Coordinates of C-alpha atoms (C1' of nucleotides) in Angstrom, one line a residue:
Chain A
X1 CA 55.6 108.5 -84.2
X2 CA 55.5 104.7 -84.4
X3 CA 55.3 102.2 -87.1
X4 CA 52.5 99.8 -86.2
X5 CA 53.7 97.0 -88.4
X6 CA 57.0 96.6 -86.5
X7 CA 56.6 98.4 -83.2
X8 CA 53.6 97.0 -81.6
X9 CA 53.4 93.3 -80.7
X10 CA 50.9 92.0 -78.2
X11 CA 52.6 90.5 -75.2
X12 CA 51.7 89.3 -71.8
X13 CA 52.1 91.0 -68.4
X14 CA 52.6 89.3 -65.1
X15 CA 52.9 90.5 -61.6
X16 CA 55.3 88.9 -59.1
X17 CA 55.7 89.4 -55.3
X18 CA 58.7 89.2 -53.2
X19 CA 57.0 88.6 -49.9
X20 CA 59.4 89.1 -47.0
X21 CA 59.1 88.3 -43.4
X22 CA 61.5 87.9 -40.5
X23 CA 61.4 84.3 -39.3
X24 CA 63.7 82.6 -36.9
X25 CA 66.0 85.7 -36.8
X26 CA 66.5 85.8 -40.5
X27 CA 64.9 87.6 -43.4
X28 CA 62.9 85.0 -45.4
X29 CA 61.0 85.1 -48.7
X30 CA 57.9 83.1 -49.8
X31 CA 58.6 80.8 -52.8
X32 CA 56.7 78.0 -54.4
X33 CA 58.2 75.0 -56.1
X34 CA 57.3 74.7 -59.8
X35 CA 55.7 71.4 -60.6
X36 CA 55.9 71.7 -64.4
X37 CA 58.3 72.8 -67.1
X38 CA 59.8 75.3 -67.7
X39 CA 62.1 75.3 -64.7
X40 CA 60.4 72.4 -63.0
X41 CA 61.4 72.0 -59.4
X42 CA 62.9 75.4 -59.2
X43 CA 61.5 77.9 -56.7
X44 CA 59.6 80.9 -57.9
X45 CA 57.8 84.0 -56.7
X46 CA 54.0 84.0 -56.3
X47 CA 52.1 85.9 -58.9
X48 CA 50.7 85.5 -62.3
X49 CA 49.1 87.1 -65.3
X50 CA 47.5 90.5 -65.1
X51 CA 43.8 90.4 -65.8
X52 CA 42.0 92.9 -68.1
X53 CA 40.1 94.6 -65.4
X54 CA 42.8 95.2 -62.7
X55 CA 45.8 97.4 -62.3
X56 CA 49.1 95.8 -61.2
X57 CA 48.6 96.4 -57.5
X58 CA 45.1 95.0 -57.4
X59 CA 46.5 92.0 -59.3
X60 CA 49.3 91.2 -57.0
X61 CA 47.0 91.5 -54.0
X62 CA 44.5 89.1 -55.6
X63 CA 47.1 86.6 -56.6
X64 CA 48.8 86.7 -53.2
X65 CA 45.6 85.5 -51.7
X66 CA 46.3 82.1 -53.2
X67 CA 49.3 81.8 -51.0
X68 CA 48.7 83.9 -47.9
X69 CA 45.8 85.6 -46.2
X70 CA 45.8 89.1 -47.7
X71 CA 45.1 90.6 -44.3
X72 CA 48.5 89.3 -43.1
X73 CA 50.3 91.5 -45.7
X74 CA 51.2 94.7 -44.0
X75 CA 52.8 96.6 -46.9
X76 CA 52.9 96.4 -50.7
X77 CA 55.0 98.6 -53.0
X78 CA 56.1 98.5 -56.6
X79 CA 59.7 97.4 -57.0
X80 CA 60.6 97.5 -60.7
X81 CA 59.8 96.2 -64.1
X82 CA 61.7 93.2 -65.4
X83 CA 61.6 93.2 -69.1
X84 CA 64.5 91.4 -70.7
X85 CA 63.1 89.8 -73.9
X86 CA 64.3 86.3 -72.9
X87 CA 63.6 86.5 -69.2
X88 CA 61.2 83.6 -69.6
X89 CA 61.3 80.9 -72.3
X90 CA 58.5 81.0 -74.9
X91 CA 56.3 84.0 -75.6
X92 CA 57.5 87.2 -74.1
X93 CA 56.2 88.2 -70.6
X94 CA 57.0 91.5 -68.9
X95 CA 56.9 91.4 -65.1
X96 CA 56.1 94.1 -62.6
X97 CA 57.7 93.1 -59.3
X98 CA 56.5 94.1 -55.9
X99 CA 57.9 94.2 -52.4
X100 CA 55.4 92.9 -49.8
X101 CA 55.9 92.5 -46.1
X102 CA 54.4 90.3 -43.5
X103 CA 54.7 91.1 -39.7
X104 CA 56.7 88.6 -37.7
X105 CA 53.9 87.4 -35.5
X106 CA 51.9 86.1 -38.4
X107 CA 52.4 82.5 -39.5
X108 CA 50.2 82.0 -42.6
X109 CA 49.1 78.6 -43.6
X110 CA 50.8 77.8 -46.8
X111 CA 49.9 75.5 -49.7
X112 CA 52.0 72.3 -50.0
X113 CA 54.2 73.6 -52.7
X114 CA 55.1 76.8 -50.9
X115 CA 57.7 77.5 -48.3
X116 CA 59.8 80.3 -46.7
X117 CA 63.5 80.5 -47.6
X118 CA 66.2 82.7 -46.1
X119 CA 67.1 85.4 -48.5
X120 CA 70.8 84.8 -47.7
X121 CA 70.6 81.2 -48.9
X122 CA 68.1 81.0 -51.7
X123 CA 67.4 77.6 -53.3
X124 CA 67.7 77.2 -57.1
X125 CA 65.3 79.9 -58.4
X126 CA 63.4 80.1 -61.6
X127 CA 63.9 82.7 -64.3
X128 CA 65.0 86.1 -62.9
X129 CA 63.3 85.6 -59.6
X130 CA 66.5 85.4 -57.6
X131 CA 67.5 88.8 -58.8
X132 CA 64.1 90.2 -57.9
X133 CA 64.3 88.9 -54.3
X134 CA 67.7 90.5 -53.8
X135 CA 66.4 93.8 -55.2
X136 CA 63.5 93.6 -52.8
X137 CA 65.8 93.0 -49.9
X138 CA 67.9 96.0 -50.8
X139 CA 64.8 98.2 -51.1
X140 CA 63.7 97.1 -47.6
X141 CA 67.1 97.7 -46.1
X142 CA 67.3 101.2 -47.5
X143 CA 63.8 102.1 -46.3
X144 CA 64.3 100.9 -42.8
X145 CA 66.7 103.8 -42.4
X146 CA 64.6 106.7 -43.7
X147 CA 61.0 105.6 -43.3
X148 CA 58.8 104.0 -40.6
X149 CA 58.6 100.8 -42.7
X150 CA 59.6 98.8 -39.6
X151 CA 55.9 98.8 -38.6
X152 CA 55.3 96.4 -41.4
X153 CA 57.7 93.8 -40.0
X154 CA 56.6 94.1 -36.4
X155 CA 53.6 92.9 -34.4
X156 CA 51.1 95.5 -33.1
X157 CA 52.9 95.7 -29.8
X158 CA 56.6 94.8 -29.2
X159 CA 59.5 95.3 -26.9
X160 CA 62.6 97.2 -28.0
X161 CA 64.7 94.1 -27.9
X162 CA 62.2 92.3 -30.1
X163 CA 62.3 95.2 -32.5
X164 CA 66.0 95.1 -32.5
X165 CA 65.9 91.4 -33.6
X166 CA 63.7 92.4 -36.5
X167 CA 65.9 95.2 -37.7
X168 CA 69.0 93.2 -37.2
X169 CA 67.6 90.3 -39.3
X170 CA 66.4 92.5 -42.0
X171 CA 69.6 94.7 -42.2
X172 CA 72.0 91.8 -41.8
X173 CA 74.0 93.3 -39.0
X174 CA 73.6 93.8 -35.3
X175 CA 71.6 96.9 -34.3
X176 CA 71.9 98.4 -30.8
X177 CA 68.7 98.4 -28.9
X178 CA 69.6 101.6 -27.1
X179 CA 70.2 103.6 -30.2
X180 CA 67.4 102.1 -32.2
X181 CA 65.1 103.2 -29.4
X182 CA 66.4 106.7 -29.4
X183 CA 66.3 107.2 -33.1
X184 CA 62.7 105.9 -33.4
X185 CA 61.6 107.9 -30.4
X186 CA 63.2 111.1 -31.6
X187 CA 61.3 110.8 -34.8
X188 CA 58.1 110.2 -32.9
X189 CA 57.5 106.8 -34.4
X190 CA 57.2 104.9 -31.1
X191 CA 54.3 105.1 -28.6
X192 CA 54.3 103.2 -25.3
X193 CA 51.4 100.9 -24.8
X194 CA 51.7 101.0 -21.0
X195 CA 52.0 97.3 -20.9
X196 CA 55.1 95.4 -20.0
X197 CA 56.0 91.8 -20.9
X198 CA 57.1 89.2 -18.4
X199 CA 60.8 88.4 -18.2
X200 CA 61.9 84.9 -19.2
X201 CA 63.0 82.1 -16.9
X202 CA 66.4 83.7 -16.5
X203 CA 64.8 86.8 -15.0
X204 CA 65.6 90.4 -15.9
X205 CA 63.6 93.6 -15.8
X206 CA 60.2 93.4 -17.5
X207 CA 60.3 95.1 -20.9
X208 CA 58.0 98.0 -21.8
X209 CA 55.9 97.5 -24.8
X210 CA 55.6 99.9 -27.7
X211 CA 53.6 100.3 -30.9
X212 CA 54.3 102.2 -34.0
X213 CA 52.5 105.5 -34.0
X214 CA 51.6 105.1 -37.7
X215 CA 50.7 102.0 -39.7
X216 CA 51.1 103.3 -43.2
X217 CA 54.4 104.1 -44.7
X218 CA 55.7 107.6 -44.3
X219 CA 59.1 109.0 -45.0
X220 CA 60.6 110.2 -41.7
X221 CA 63.9 111.5 -42.9
X222 CA 62.9 113.2 -46.2
X223 CA 65.9 115.4 -46.6
X224 CA 69.1 114.0 -45.4
X225 CA 70.5 117.4 -46.2
X226 CA 69.3 120.3 -48.3
X227 CA 66.2 120.6 -46.1
X228 CA 63.9 123.4 -47.0
X229 CA 64.5 126.5 -44.8
X230 CA 62.8 126.3 -41.4
X231 CA 61.9 122.6 -41.5
X232 CA 63.0 120.5 -38.7
X233 CA 62.8 116.8 -38.5
Chain B
X1 CA 47.7 78.5 -60.7
X2 CA 46.0 80.5 -63.4
X3 CA 43.1 80.0 -65.7
X4 CA 44.3 80.7 -69.2
X5 CA 40.8 81.5 -70.5
X6 CA 40.2 84.4 -68.2
X7 CA 43.5 85.4 -66.8
X8 CA 45.8 86.0 -69.8
X9 CA 44.9 88.6 -72.3
X10 CA 47.5 90.0 -74.7
X11 CA 48.1 93.6 -74.3
X12 CA 50.4 96.3 -75.3
X13 CA 53.3 97.9 -73.4
X14 CA 54.6 101.4 -73.9
X15 CA 57.5 103.3 -72.4
X16 CA 57.3 106.9 -71.5
X17 CA 60.0 109.4 -70.5
X18 CA 59.7 112.4 -68.2
X19 CA 62.7 114.3 -69.5
X20 CA 63.6 117.0 -67.0
X21 CA 66.0 119.9 -67.4
X22 CA 66.6 123.2 -65.5
X23 CA 65.9 126.0 -68.0
X24 CA 65.6 129.6 -67.2
X25 CA 65.8 129.0 -63.4
X26 CA 62.9 126.5 -63.5
X27 CA 62.5 122.8 -63.8
X28 CA 61.0 122.0 -67.1
X29 CA 59.8 118.8 -68.9
X30 CA 59.9 117.9 -72.5
X31 CA 56.4 117.4 -74.0
X32 CA 55.0 117.0 -77.5
X33 CA 51.6 118.2 -78.7
X34 CA 49.4 115.5 -80.0
X35 CA 48.2 116.1 -83.5
X36 CA 45.5 113.4 -83.6
X37 CA 42.9 111.9 -81.5
X38 CA 42.7 110.7 -78.8
X39 CA 43.5 113.8 -76.8
X40 CA 44.4 115.9 -79.8
X41 CA 46.2 119.1 -78.9
X42 CA 47.0 117.9 -75.4
X43 CA 50.6 117.6 -74.4
X44 CA 52.2 114.2 -73.8
X45 CA 55.4 112.5 -72.8
X46 CA 57.8 111.2 -75.5
X47 CA 57.8 107.4 -75.8
X48 CA 56.0 104.6 -77.6
X49 CA 55.5 101.0 -78.0
X50 CA 58.0 98.4 -76.7
X51 CA 59.5 96.3 -79.5
X52 CA 59.9 92.6 -79.3
X53 CA 63.7 92.6 -79.1
X54 CA 64.3 95.3 -76.5
X55 CA 63.9 95.8 -72.8
X56 CA 62.2 98.8 -71.4
X57 CA 65.4 100.8 -70.9
X58 CA 66.7 100.2 -74.4
X59 CA 63.3 101.1 -75.7
X60 CA 63.1 104.5 -74.0
X61 CA 66.6 105.4 -75.1
X62 CA 65.8 104.5 -78.7
X63 CA 62.5 106.4 -78.6
X64 CA 64.0 109.5 -77.0
X65 CA 66.3 109.7 -79.9
X66 CA 63.4 110.9 -81.9
X67 CA 63.1 114.0 -79.7
X68 CA 66.6 114.7 -78.4
X69 CA 70.1 113.6 -79.1
X70 CA 70.6 110.6 -76.8
X71 CA 74.1 111.9 -75.9
X72 CA 72.5 114.8 -74.2
X73 CA 70.6 112.6 -71.8
X74 CA 72.8 112.3 -68.6
X75 CA 70.6 110.0 -66.6
X76 CA 67.9 107.4 -67.1
X77 CA 66.1 105.5 -64.4
X78 CA 62.8 103.5 -64.0
X79 CA 60.1 105.5 -62.2
X80 CA 57.1 103.3 -62.0
X81 CA 54.5 101.3 -63.9
X82 CA 51.2 102.9 -64.7
X83 CA 48.6 100.3 -65.3
X84 CA 45.0 101.5 -64.6
X85 CA 42.9 99.6 -67.1
X86 CA 41.4 102.8 -68.5
X87 CA 44.5 104.9 -68.5
X88 CA 44.2 105.3 -72.3
X89 CA 41.1 104.9 -74.4
X90 CA 40.8 101.9 -76.6
X91 CA 42.8 98.7 -76.2
X92 CA 44.7 98.5 -73.0
X93 CA 48.2 99.7 -72.7
X94 CA 50.5 99.4 -69.7
X95 CA 53.2 102.0 -69.4
X96 CA 56.6 101.9 -67.8
X97 CA 57.6 105.5 -67.0
X98 CA 61.2 106.7 -66.7
X99 CA 62.9 109.7 -65.2
X100 CA 65.5 111.2 -67.6
X101 CA 67.7 114.2 -67.0
X102 CA 69.5 116.6 -69.4
X103 CA 72.3 118.9 -68.1
X104 CA 71.5 122.6 -68.1
X105 CA 74.1 123.6 -70.7
X106 CA 72.5 121.5 -73.4
X107 CA 69.9 122.9 -75.7
X108 CA 68.7 120.1 -77.9
X109 CA 67.1 120.9 -81.2
X110 CA 63.5 119.9 -81.0
X111 CA 60.9 118.8 -83.5
X112 CA 58.2 121.4 -84.3
X113 CA 55.6 119.7 -82.1
X114 CA 57.8 119.5 -79.1
X115 CA 58.6 122.0 -76.4
X116 CA 59.8 122.5 -72.8
X117 CA 57.2 123.3 -70.1
X118 CA 57.8 124.3 -66.5
X119 CA 56.7 121.5 -64.2
X120 CA 55.1 124.0 -62.0
X121 CA 52.7 125.2 -64.7
X122 CA 52.0 122.2 -67.0
X123 CA 49.8 122.7 -70.0
X124 CA 46.8 120.4 -70.6
X125 CA 48.3 117.0 -70.5
X126 CA 47.1 113.8 -72.2
X127 CA 46.1 110.6 -70.3
X128 CA 47.9 110.2 -67.0
X129 CA 51.0 112.0 -68.2
X130 CA 50.7 114.9 -65.8
X131 CA 50.8 112.6 -62.8
X132 CA 53.9 110.9 -64.3
X133 CA 55.7 114.2 -64.5
X134 CA 54.9 115.1 -60.9
X135 CA 56.1 111.7 -59.8
X136 CA 59.3 112.2 -61.7
X137 CA 59.9 115.6 -60.1
X138 CA 59.4 114.2 -56.6
X139 CA 61.8 111.4 -57.3
X140 CA 64.4 113.9 -58.5
X141 CA 63.9 116.1 -55.5
X142 CA 64.4 113.2 -53.1
X143 CA 67.5 111.9 -54.8
X144 CA 69.2 115.3 -54.9
X145 CA 69.5 115.0 -51.2
X146 CA 70.9 111.5 -50.7
X147 CA 72.7 110.8 -54.0
X148 CA 75.1 112.6 -56.4
X149 CA 72.4 113.0 -59.0
X150 CA 73.1 116.7 -59.3
X151 CA 75.8 115.7 -61.8
X152 CA 73.1 115.0 -64.3
X153 CA 71.6 118.5 -64.1
X154 CA 75.0 120.3 -64.3
X155 CA 77.4 121.1 -67.0
X156 CA 80.9 119.4 -66.9
X157 CA 82.3 122.5 -65.0
X158 CA 80.3 124.9 -63.0
X159 CA 80.6 127.5 -60.2
X160 CA 79.0 126.9 -56.8
X161 CA 76.5 129.7 -57.5
X162 CA 75.5 128.2 -60.8
X163 CA 75.0 124.8 -59.1
X164 CA 73.0 126.6 -56.4
X165 CA 70.6 127.9 -59.1
X166 CA 70.2 124.3 -60.4
X167 CA 69.4 122.8 -57.0
X168 CA 67.1 125.7 -56.1
X169 CA 65.2 125.3 -59.4
X170 CA 64.8 121.6 -59.0
X171 CA 64.0 121.6 -55.3
X172 CA 61.6 124.6 -55.5
X173 CA 63.2 126.5 -52.7
X174 CA 66.3 128.6 -52.1
X175 CA 69.4 126.6 -51.3
X176 CA 72.4 128.3 -49.6
X177 CA 75.6 128.2 -51.8
X178 CA 77.7 128.1 -48.7
X179 CA 76.1 125.0 -47.3
X180 CA 75.6 123.3 -50.6
X181 CA 79.3 123.6 -51.2
X182 CA 80.1 122.1 -47.8
X183 CA 77.7 119.2 -48.0
X184 CA 78.9 118.2 -51.4
X185 CA 82.6 118.7 -50.5
X186 CA 82.2 116.7 -47.3
X187 CA 80.9 113.8 -49.3
X188 CA 83.7 114.0 -51.8
X189 CA 81.5 114.8 -54.7
X190 CA 83.2 118.0 -55.8
X191 CA 86.6 118.4 -57.5
X192 CA 88.1 121.8 -58.3
X193 CA 89.0 122.2 -61.9
X194 CA 91.6 124.9 -61.1
X195 CA 89.8 127.3 -63.5
X196 CA 87.9 130.4 -62.5
X197 CA 85.2 132.1 -64.3
X198 CA 85.2 135.9 -65.1
X199 CA 83.0 138.1 -63.0
X200 CA 80.1 139.9 -64.7
X201 CA 79.9 143.6 -65.5
X202 CA 79.1 144.4 -61.9
X203 CA 82.4 143.0 -60.7
X204 CA 82.9 140.6 -57.9
X205 CA 85.5 138.0 -57.1
X206 CA 86.0 135.4 -59.8
X207 CA 84.3 132.1 -59.0
X208 CA 86.2 128.9 -58.8
X209 CA 85.0 126.1 -61.1
X210 CA 84.2 122.6 -60.0
X211 CA 83.2 119.3 -61.5
X212 CA 81.5 116.3 -60.1
X213 CA 83.9 113.6 -59.1
X214 CA 81.7 110.9 -60.5
X215 CA 79.3 110.9 -63.5
X216 CA 77.2 107.9 -62.7
X217 CA 74.7 107.9 -60.0
X218 CA 75.8 106.7 -56.6
X219 CA 74.0 106.8 -53.2
X220 CA 76.1 109.1 -51.0
X221 CA 74.0 109.0 -47.8
X222 CA 73.0 105.3 -47.8
X223 CA 72.1 105.0 -44.2
X224 CA 70.6 108.1 -42.6
X225 CA 70.7 106.2 -39.4
X226 CA 71.1 102.6 -38.5
X227 CA 74.5 102.5 -40.3
X228 CA 76.4 99.3 -40.1
X229 CA 79.0 99.4 -37.3
X230 CA 82.3 100.9 -38.4
X231 CA 81.0 102.5 -41.6
X232 CA 81.5 106.2 -41.9
X233 CA 80.1 108.5 -44.5
Chain C
dT1 C1' 72.4 88.3 -3.3
dC2 C1' 73.6 87.3 -7.8
dA3 C1' 72.8 86.9 -12.8
dA4 C1' 70.1 88.5 -16.5
dA5 C1' 67.7 91.7 -19.2
dA6 C1' 65.9 96.4 -19.7
dG7 C1' 66.4 101.1 -19.6
dT8 C1' 68.9 105.8 -18.6
dG9 C1' 72.7 109.1 -18.3
dT10 C1' 76.7 111.0 -20.2
dT11 C1' 80.5 111.7 -23.2
dT12 C1' 82.2 112.2 -27.6
dA13 C1' 82.1 112.7 -32.5
dT14 C1' 80.1 114.3 -36.5
dA15 C1' 76.8 116.8 -39.5
dC16 C1' 74.5 120.7 -40.6
dT17 C1' 73.0 125.6 -40.3
dA18 C1' 73.6 130.4 -39.8
dC19 C1' 75.9 134.3 -40.1
dA20 C1' 79.8 137.2 -39.6
dC21 C1' 83.7 138.4 -42.0
dC22 C1' 87.3 138.5 -45.5
dC23 C1' 88.8 138.4 -50.7
dA24 C1' 89.1 139.7 -55.5
dT25 C1' 87.3 141.9 -59.0
dG26 C1' 84.9 146.0 -62.2
dA27 C1' 83.7 150.6 -62.4
Chain D
dT1 C1' 87.4 153.2 -52.9
dC2 C1' 83.1 151.3 -53.2
dA3 C1' 79.7 148.0 -54.7
dT4 C1' 79.3 143.3 -55.9
dG5 C1' 79.6 138.6 -55.8
dG6 C1' 82.7 134.7 -54.1
dG7 C1' 84.7 132.2 -50.3
dT8 C1' 86.1 131.1 -45.3
dG9 C1' 85.9 131.0 -40.2
dT10 C1' 83.4 129.8 -36.5
dA11 C1' 79.9 129.1 -33.2
dG12 C1' 75.6 126.9 -32.1
dT13 C1' 72.5 123.1 -32.6
dA14 C1' 71.1 118.5 -33.9
dT15 C1' 72.1 113.8 -34.6
dA16 C1' 74.0 109.7 -33.4
dA17 C1' 77.2 106.1 -31.4
dA18 C1' 79.5 104.1 -27.5
dC19 C1' 79.5 102.7 -23.1
dA20 C1' 79.0 103.0 -18.2
dC21 C1' 75.6 102.8 -14.9
dT22 C1' 71.0 102.0 -12.7
dT23 C1' 66.6 99.4 -12.4
dT24 C1' 63.8 95.3 -12.0
dT25 C1' 63.0 90.9 -12.2
dG26 C1' 63.8 85.3 -11.4
dA27 C1' 66.3 81.9 -9.0

DNA sequence: TCAAAAGTGTTTATACTACACCCATGA
DNA sequence: TCATGGGTGTAGTATAAACACTTTTGA
C-alpha cells in the first residue's frame, strides 16, 4: 500500500485561529506581529504546534488562551487544512485552521504584540495567513444565512438594530432591521427578554431586547430545497 | 510563544478518501479490507501517508489512483481533520479526510481487496473510518440542496427519472421528479441535450435527456435569506 | 409638537409543493 | 385501446423584500 522509505516523513502540525469579532461596525480579526524571522514584523494568526496529547480543537482552545480569555470565545469550528509544501520556510508544517468568534460586547485584554485589524484592510500578513482570514470570513458570511451563528457575534441581550449592525458588518452590506427581525423570528431564533433599552439623547421609542433562543450552533435552514416529505421549517 | 521541548513533536500525516457512488439505488462507499494488523480484516478507507512534495489534495488524488481510475472521480473536496491522539494504535497519525464522488455510470475495476459497501449498512470498519464515511454522507446530502453537486453523481446525459433515483439514493428519501426538475431548471442547472431515451418493454413516453450546464461545483443558493440587495437567484 | 428611532401592517414577488391532467409510447 | 411512464398546468402555501404607517420616546 505504501512504501515506507519514500512515503512517510515526519512533519510538524500546527493549529491556527482566525478569531473574528465585530468592532466599530466592521468585522475584525485578531493578529499578532511577529518579532522574529521568518516574516518578522508581519502579522500572523494566533496558534502554534500541536502537542502529543491533544486533538486539534483542544489545541487551538489552549493556544488561544495566550491571547484572549477562552470564556470570551463563543464559537470554534474547523475551517480547512492548509498544506502546500512551501507554505512556511524551513521544515514543513501542515496547518489546521479554525474559525473562532467573539461576541461584540467583549473586549479582551490583549498582549502588546497583538491587535485587531479590519478584515477588509489587512496589514501585511505572514505566510498564508491572509488567505486563511478571507476563508474564515466567507464561511461566517455563508453560515449567517442558514444557521443561528449570529448568537456567537451578539451579546446575551440585544436590540434588533444592534443585531442589524452586527449582521451588516459581518456580511459587508446593509441589512434591513425589519426583515432581519422577521426572518429570525419566523425561525424561532429570537426570544424577547421583556426588557427595553433606553433611547439615546435624540429620543425615539425604547427598543425591545431579545436574546437568541439557542447558544450553540444549529442549522436552521437545512434544506434550501429538496426537503424531506412532510418537514416544515 | 511555544516551548520547543514539549510542544513540537514530529508526527505523521495521512490522507483518507470517502469515495461515494450511487450503485443499485443506494449510496455506497469504496472500502478495502485490511490484510494485516492492526485491525486486520476490518474495512478501511483508501489513502495513505502524505509525501514531502505534495499537498493534501494532490496526495489523495495520487493515492486514489491505486484503487480507481482518477478520471472516474468527478469531485474531490476536503471534509475535515481527524486528530484524536489515539485514533490509530502506535505512533500518532493525523488524518485529512476527503469527500470524493464517482458518477453512477462508471464501474471502475477494483483490486481484489476492495469493494463497494452501502453507507447505510457498513461492515466492521477500521479506526475512525466509519465516522468519516458518515460525515462524508452528511456533507453530500447538505450540498445536494444548495449546490449543483448532483453533476458529480450523474452521467453526462440522463433523464429526470434517472436523476431522481440518484438524488433519492443519496438523500435517503423519495424525491419528486416533477419538483426536482423545476428546482434545477429554475436555477439554470439543466440543459436539454435534444436526445430522448427509448421507453422500456412496458412502454411509456420516451424521456427527454438532460445534462448539467456546469461540471464544476458552484453554490446555487448562496443566501437562503439575507441576500445582498439587488441580487436575485 | 416635532424629530428620531422602533416596531407593525400590507402589498407584491418569488419559491416551492402538490396534484390533476395531458402526452407518447409498447403491447 | 389500454397500461405505463414522462411531462405540463395550475392552484395553494410559504418565504421574503419593500415600504408606508403607527408608536413611543427626548427635547
